[in-house]
Amino acid sequence: MSVTLSYKPAFDPNNVKDFGPAKIEHRTAASQLTQLGTYFMTFDGTGFSDPWTVQYEETIYVIEGQARLLVIDGENEESLIGDRDELIVLPKGTTVRYGAVPGTRLLLSITPVNWRNAGA
């Protein structure tokens, strides 16, 4: 197998999905990375995503705007605010609802990116 040492993945509209009030783009989808996934999330609307339990480790960097996450622990919800240039860390197993001020852009990194196949 030939390995490309480095390159700049381009935007591909086929890698953009709706995610509640946001759009999420898997920028490294076509790369040869096997452990790390990088995503951009852009919020055009208000509200929150459905609850999601992360099956990987995730970091969220606030590029612009303000992230407003709801972290769910049993029947309790804790609000977690991330302002521009702040980093949020979600350990594996965290249940969260993603939200933000409209116009917010986030950079998400997850590992392992192949979490769906990890148990196979």
XYZ file of N, CA, C and O in Angstrom:
480
model
N 0.837 -1.179 0.000
C 0.000 0.000 0.000
C 0.881 1.240 0.000
O 1.809 1.356 0.784
N 0.579 2.157 -0.858
C 1.284 3.429 -0.928
C 0.703 4.370 0.119
O -0.517 4.464 0.278
N 1.553 5.081 0.844
C 1.106 5.990 1.890
C 1.483 7.415 1.506
O 2.641 7.692 1.202
N 0.503 8.298 1.508
C 0.762 9.712 1.324
C 1.148 10.279 2.676
O 0.419 10.127 3.653
N 2.314 10.908 2.747
C 2.798 11.387 4.035
C 1.999 12.564 4.573
O 1.738 12.644 5.759
N 1.628 13.483 3.719
C 0.838 14.613 4.188
C 0.138 15.272 3.009
O 0.616 15.214 1.883
N -0.991 15.849 3.303
C -1.716 16.626 2.311
C -2.811 17.403 3.022
O -3.041 17.208 4.211
N -3.474 18.284 2.306
C -4.538 19.098 2.872
C -5.869 18.614 2.316
O -6.186 18.881 1.156
N -6.655 17.879 3.119
C -7.951 17.405 2.631
C -8.853 18.582 2.261
O -8.985 19.538 3.009
N -9.461 18.491 1.108
C -10.345 19.554 0.617
C -11.770 19.320 1.091
O -12.159 18.206 1.443
N -12.553 20.372 1.076
C -13.973 20.274 1.378
C -14.641 19.387 0.338
O -14.399 19.504 -0.856
N -15.487 18.474 0.808
C -16.250 17.611 -0.077
C -17.689 17.615 0.431
O -17.971 17.111 1.527
N -18.631 18.176 -0.339
C -20.020 18.254 0.137
C -20.637 16.883 0.424
O -21.615 16.784 1.169
N -20.074 15.826 -0.127
C -20.580 14.472 0.153
C -20.290 14.034 1.581
O -20.870 13.053 2.055
N -19.381 14.731 2.276
C -19.023 14.389 3.651
C -19.714 15.287 4.670
O -19.292 15.344 5.820
N -20.759 16.007 4.252
C -21.501 16.901 5.140
C -22.861 16.268 5.457
O -23.567 15.818 4.561
N -23.192 16.236 6.738
C -24.462 15.657 7.185
C -25.165 16.636 8.120
O -24.531 17.416 8.825
N -26.494 16.579 8.154
C -27.261 17.333 9.133
C -27.090 16.662 10.490
O -27.067 15.426 10.600
N -26.971 17.475 11.525
C -26.830 16.967 12.892
C -27.578 17.933 13.809
O -26.999 18.885 14.323
N -28.884 17.693 13.975
C -29.700 18.605 14.780
C -29.656 19.996 14.168
O -29.869 20.156 12.972
N -29.339 21.024 14.971
C -29.316 22.393 14.462
C -28.024 22.736 13.708
O -27.783 23.892 13.378
N -27.205 21.743 13.433
C -25.890 21.985 12.826
C -25.686 21.134 11.579
O -26.443 20.212 11.292
N -24.635 21.458 10.890
C -24.107 20.622 9.813
C -22.736 20.163 10.290
O -21.972 20.935 10.880
N -22.426 18.886 10.043
C -21.126 18.360 10.436
C -20.434 17.799 9.203
O -21.036 17.069 8.416
N -19.198 18.196 9.031
C -18.395 17.776 7.882
C -17.231 16.922 8.359
O -16.414 17.366 9.164
N -17.139 15.708 7.865
C -16.014 14.817 8.179
C -14.885 15.140 7.190
O -14.815 14.562 6.112
N -14.023 16.044 7.569
C -12.991 16.540 6.658
C -11.964 15.466 6.311
O -11.419 15.457 5.216
N -11.669 14.545 7.219
C -10.647 13.529 6.955
C -11.244 12.213 6.460
O -10.570 11.181 6.473
N -12.492 12.221 5.991
C -13.171 10.988 5.574
C -12.402 10.226 4.500
O -12.346 9.000 4.526
N -11.820 10.929 3.543
C -11.127 10.264 2.438
C -9.627 10.132 2.680
O -8.890 9.717 1.791
N -9.183 10.465 3.870
C -7.750 10.390 4.166
C -7.358 8.965 4.542
O -8.207 8.085 4.682
N -6.102 8.759 4.718
C -5.600 7.446 5.123
C -5.456 7.335 6.643
O -4.863 6.373 7.129
N -6.009 8.291 7.389
C -5.954 8.208 8.846
C -6.828 7.050 9.315
O -7.974 6.932 8.896
N -6.296 6.232 10.189
C -7.042 5.079 10.682
C -7.477 5.230 12.142
O -8.315 4.466 12.605
N -6.930 6.186 12.873
C -7.263 6.362 14.283
C -7.912 7.703 14.597
O -8.725 7.795 15.496
N -7.537 8.758 13.859
C -7.985 10.110 14.165
C -8.953 10.609 13.104
O -8.682 10.484 11.910
N -10.075 11.173 13.557
C -11.029 11.803 12.656
C -11.162 13.272 13.001
O -11.192 13.636 14.169
N -11.236 14.121 11.980
C -11.383 15.556 12.188
C -12.625 16.044 11.466
O -12.844 15.704 10.304
N -13.414 16.834 12.178
C -14.713 17.295 11.697
C -14.854 18.800 11.934
O -14.296 19.322 12.895
N -15.631 19.459 11.080
C -16.073 20.820 11.328
C -17.569 20.762 11.582
O -18.302 20.071 10.865
N -18.030 21.481 12.604
C -19.453 21.559 12.903
C -19.845 23.033 12.862
O -19.206 23.860 13.517
N -20.889 23.354 12.073
C -21.352 24.728 11.920
C -22.823 24.799 12.300
O -23.632 24.004 11.801
N -23.153 25.730 13.177
C -24.523 25.885 13.664
C -25.194 27.053 12.954
O -24.754 28.189 13.060
N -26.279 26.742 12.234
C -27.078 27.765 11.580
C -28.357 28.036 12.369
O -28.965 29.084 12.220
N -28.743 27.073 13.189
C -29.989 27.197 13.932
C -29.758 27.172 15.428
O -28.632 27.102 15.908
N -30.873 27.240 16.156
C -30.830 27.157 17.611
C -31.315 25.778 18.034
O -31.767 24.988 17.222
N -31.229 25.507 19.302
C -31.661 24.227 19.826
C -30.484 23.287 20.009
O -29.328 23.681 19.904
N -30.814 22.029 20.277
C -29.802 21.020 20.574
C -30.028 19.769 19.740
O -31.150 19.494 19.311
N -28.976 19.025 19.550
C -29.090 17.721 18.904
C -29.800 16.758 19.842
O -29.975 17.039 21.037
N -30.189 15.619 19.315
C -30.673 14.545 20.175
C -29.518 14.091 21.053
O -28.342 14.274 20.707
N -29.807 13.461 22.196
C -28.718 12.952 23.038
C -27.850 11.954 22.267
O -28.358 11.142 21.489
N -26.556 12.031 22.486
C -25.584 11.169 21.816
C -24.557 10.732 22.841
O -23.996 11.558 23.554
N -24.310 9.430 22.945
C -23.271 8.916 23.819
C -22.036 8.646 22.970
O -22.080 7.813 22.063
N -20.957 9.376 23.248
C -19.751 9.255 22.432
C -19.081 7.905 22.700
O -18.932 7.491 23.840
N -18.738 7.227 21.619
C -18.115 5.902 21.680
C -16.611 5.998 21.392
O -16.006 5.062 20.901
N -16.040 7.148 21.695
C -14.665 7.492 21.356
C -14.260 8.637 22.275
O -15.088 9.160 23.025
N -13.008 9.035 22.248
C -12.574 10.243 22.930
C -12.736 11.407 21.955
O -12.446 11.269 20.768
N -13.219 12.543 22.455
C -13.503 13.679 21.576
C -12.996 14.976 22.188
O -13.157 15.200 23.386
N -12.392 15.809 21.356
C -12.095 17.186 21.736
C -12.868 18.109 20.810
O -13.086 17.793 19.640
N -13.301 19.231 21.361
C -14.065 20.229 20.618
C -13.379 21.573 20.827
O -13.306 22.064 21.959
N -12.893 22.163 19.737
C -12.272 23.479 19.789
C -13.239 24.485 19.187
O -13.746 24.280 18.079
N -13.504 25.568 19.920
C -14.432 26.597 19.455
C -13.664 27.590 18.584
O -12.861 28.374 19.089
N -13.895 27.523 17.281
C -13.236 28.423 16.334
C -13.836 29.813 16.455
O -13.115 30.811 16.540
N -15.164 29.881 16.429
C -15.858 31.157 16.605
C -17.245 30.878 17.160
O -17.796 29.795 16.983
N -17.783 31.870 17.872
C -19.098 31.727 18.462
C -19.030 31.177 19.872
O -18.061 31.385 20.594
N -20.061 30.433 20.244
C -20.144 29.863 21.582
C -20.848 28.510 21.533
O -22.009 28.417 21.116
N -20.153 27.467 21.956
C -20.743 26.130 22.071
C -21.542 26.065 23.361
O -21.134 26.619 24.380
N -22.679 25.384 23.294
C -23.538 25.208 24.468
C -23.936 23.739 24.528
O -24.910 23.330 23.905
N -23.180 22.965 25.263
C -23.425 21.530 25.360
C -24.226 21.225 26.611
O -24.082 21.890 27.634
N -25.060 20.211 26.523
C -25.739 19.669 27.695
C -25.168 18.282 27.926
O -25.310 17.383 27.089
N -24.481 18.105 29.047
C -23.903 16.814 29.413
C -24.906 16.126 30.327
O -25.335 16.693 31.333
N -25.278 14.904 29.953
C -26.336 14.176 30.654
C -25.718 13.051 31.474
O -24.967 12.225 30.954
N -26.057 13.053 32.773
C -25.587 12.009 33.682
C -26.817 11.482 34.416
O -27.295 12.118 35.363
N -27.334 10.357 33.924
C -28.567 9.832 34.503
C -29.705 10.777 34.191
O -29.969 11.090 33.043
N -30.366 11.281 35.236
C -31.468 12.218 35.036
C -31.028 13.667 35.174
O -31.851 14.580 35.098
N -29.742 13.901 35.377
C -29.216 15.252 35.539
C -28.576 15.741 34.244
O -27.932 14.965 33.532
N -28.763 17.031 33.949
C -28.118 17.673 32.816
C -27.261 18.821 33.337
O -27.720 19.602 34.175
N -26.042 18.907 32.843
C -25.151 19.997 33.200
C -24.831 20.782 31.935
O -24.482 20.203 30.905
N -24.965 22.100 32.013
C -24.657 22.963 30.884
C -23.148 23.209 30.843
O -22.526 23.499 31.861
N -22.571 23.065 29.669
C -21.139 23.287 29.480
C -20.983 24.293 28.349
O -21.378 24.021 27.212
N -20.453 25.463 28.657
C -20.285 26.552 27.695
C -18.825 26.606 27.254
O -17.923 26.557 28.083
N -18.619 26.713 25.957
C -17.274 26.891 25.414
C -17.244 28.135 24.551
O -18.015 28.247 23.592
N -16.409 29.086 24.913
C -16.279 30.313 24.142
C -15.141 30.186 23.139
O -14.355 29.232 23.183
N -15.039 31.188 22.260
C -14.006 31.199 21.218
C -12.630 30.916 21.820
O -12.280 31.426 22.888
N -11.873 30.060 21.131
C -10.512 29.660 21.511
C -10.455 28.759 22.740
O -9.385 28.557 23.299
N -11.591 28.208 23.161
C -11.577 27.266 24.279
C -11.707 25.841 23.759
O -12.252 25.602 22.678
N -11.216 24.900 24.554
C -11.235 23.481 24.212
C -12.107 22.743 25.214
O -11.986 22.937 26.425
N -12.973 21.881 24.705
C -13.833 21.033 25.521
C -13.396 19.586 25.291
O -13.138 19.187 24.154
N -13.328 18.810 26.352
C -12.927 17.409 26.266
C -14.098 16.535 26.708
O -14.667 16.755 27.780
N -14.450 15.548 25.851
C -15.508 14.593 26.186
C -14.901 13.195 26.242
O -14.525 12.640 25.212
N -14.791 12.621 27.434
C -14.291 11.246 27.533
C -15.281 10.260 26.915
O -16.481 10.528 26.823
N -14.777 9.124 26.504
C -15.618 8.051 25.970
C -16.707 7.731 26.987
O -16.455 7.660 28.193
N -17.930 7.555 26.492
C -19.056 7.224 27.356
C -19.879 8.423 27.789
O -20.939 8.257 28.392
N -19.425 9.639 27.496
C -20.168 10.852 27.848
C -21.418 10.959 26.974
O -21.353 10.785 25.761
N -22.556 11.238 27.600
C -23.783 11.498 26.845
C -23.969 13.007 26.785
O -23.910 13.693 27.806
N -24.182 13.500 25.571
C -24.186 14.950 25.349
C -25.226 15.325 24.313
O -25.570 14.525 23.443
N -25.742 16.535 24.430
C -26.566 17.162 23.394
C -25.781 18.386 22.928
O -25.423 19.237 23.736
N -25.500 18.460 21.640
C -24.702 19.541 21.074
C -25.603 20.713 20.704
O -26.619 20.532 20.036
N -25.199 21.900 21.104
C -25.905 23.111 20.738
C -24.909 24.258 20.686
O -23.760 24.126 21.121
N -25.346 25.393 20.148
C -24.468 26.553 20.044
C -25.273 27.759 19.602
O -26.394 27.638 19.110
N -24.666 28.903 19.752
C -25.214 30.139 19.201
C -25.126 30.045 17.676
O -24.108 29.563 17.156
N -26.171 30.454 16.942
C -26.078 30.418 15.479
C -24.828 31.151 14.987
O -24.453 32.195 15.523
N -24.172 30.567 13.997
C -22.931 31.115 13.466
C -21.687 30.506 14.093
O -20.570 30.770 13.651
N -21.867 29.662 15.096
C -20.730 29.029 15.768
C -20.098 27.981 14.866
O -20.787 27.235 14.182
N -18.749 27.962 14.878
C -17.984 26.932 14.155
C -17.089 26.215 15.150
O -16.387 26.853 15.937
N -17.129 24.888 15.080
C -16.338 24.045 15.969
C -15.436 23.133 15.154
O -15.785 22.732 14.050
N -14.302 22.780 15.728
C -13.402 21.775 15.173
C -13.423 20.604 16.146
O -13.094 20.765 17.324
N -13.846 19.430 15.669
C -13.927 18.240 16.504
C -12.881 17.232 16.057
O -12.677 17.041 14.855
N -12.252 16.596 17.019
C -11.334 15.494 16.738
C -11.777 14.311 17.575
O -12.086 14.467 18.760
N -11.820 13.130 16.939
C -12.203 11.921 17.672
C -11.204 10.807 17.395
O -10.592 10.747 16.334
N -11.063 9.940 18.394
C -10.241 8.748 18.230
C -10.829 7.641 19.086
O -11.204 7.893 20.235
N -11.002 6.446 18.543
C -10.683 6.052 17.181
C -11.800 6.439 16.224
O -12.979 6.329 16.555
N -11.421 6.878 15.039
C -12.395 7.298 14.041
C -13.225 6.100 13.554
O -14.359 6.253 13.141
N -12.671 4.926 13.635
C -13.370 3.714 13.177
C -14.113 3.022 14.323
O -14.243 1.819 14.341
N -14.640 3.805 15.270
C -15.283 3.254 16.468
C -16.435 2.305 16.130
O -16.685 1.371 16.881
N -17.121 2.524 15.023
C -18.227 1.625 14.648
C -17.735 0.208 14.379
O -18.460 -0.750 14.596
N -16.520 0.082 13.880
C -15.965 -1.230 13.530
C -15.055 -1.792 14.614
O -14.552 -2.895 14.459
N -14.823 -1.040 15.678
C -13.867 -1.451 16.702
C -14.259 -2.767 17.368
O -13.408 -3.557 17.745
N -15.570 -3.010 17.508
C -16.012 -4.235 18.153
C -16.170 -5.410 17.204
O -16.441 -6.521 17.613
N -15.999 -5.146 15.912
C -16.227 -6.199 14.905
C -15.076 -7.153 14.816
O -13.982 -6.935 15.193
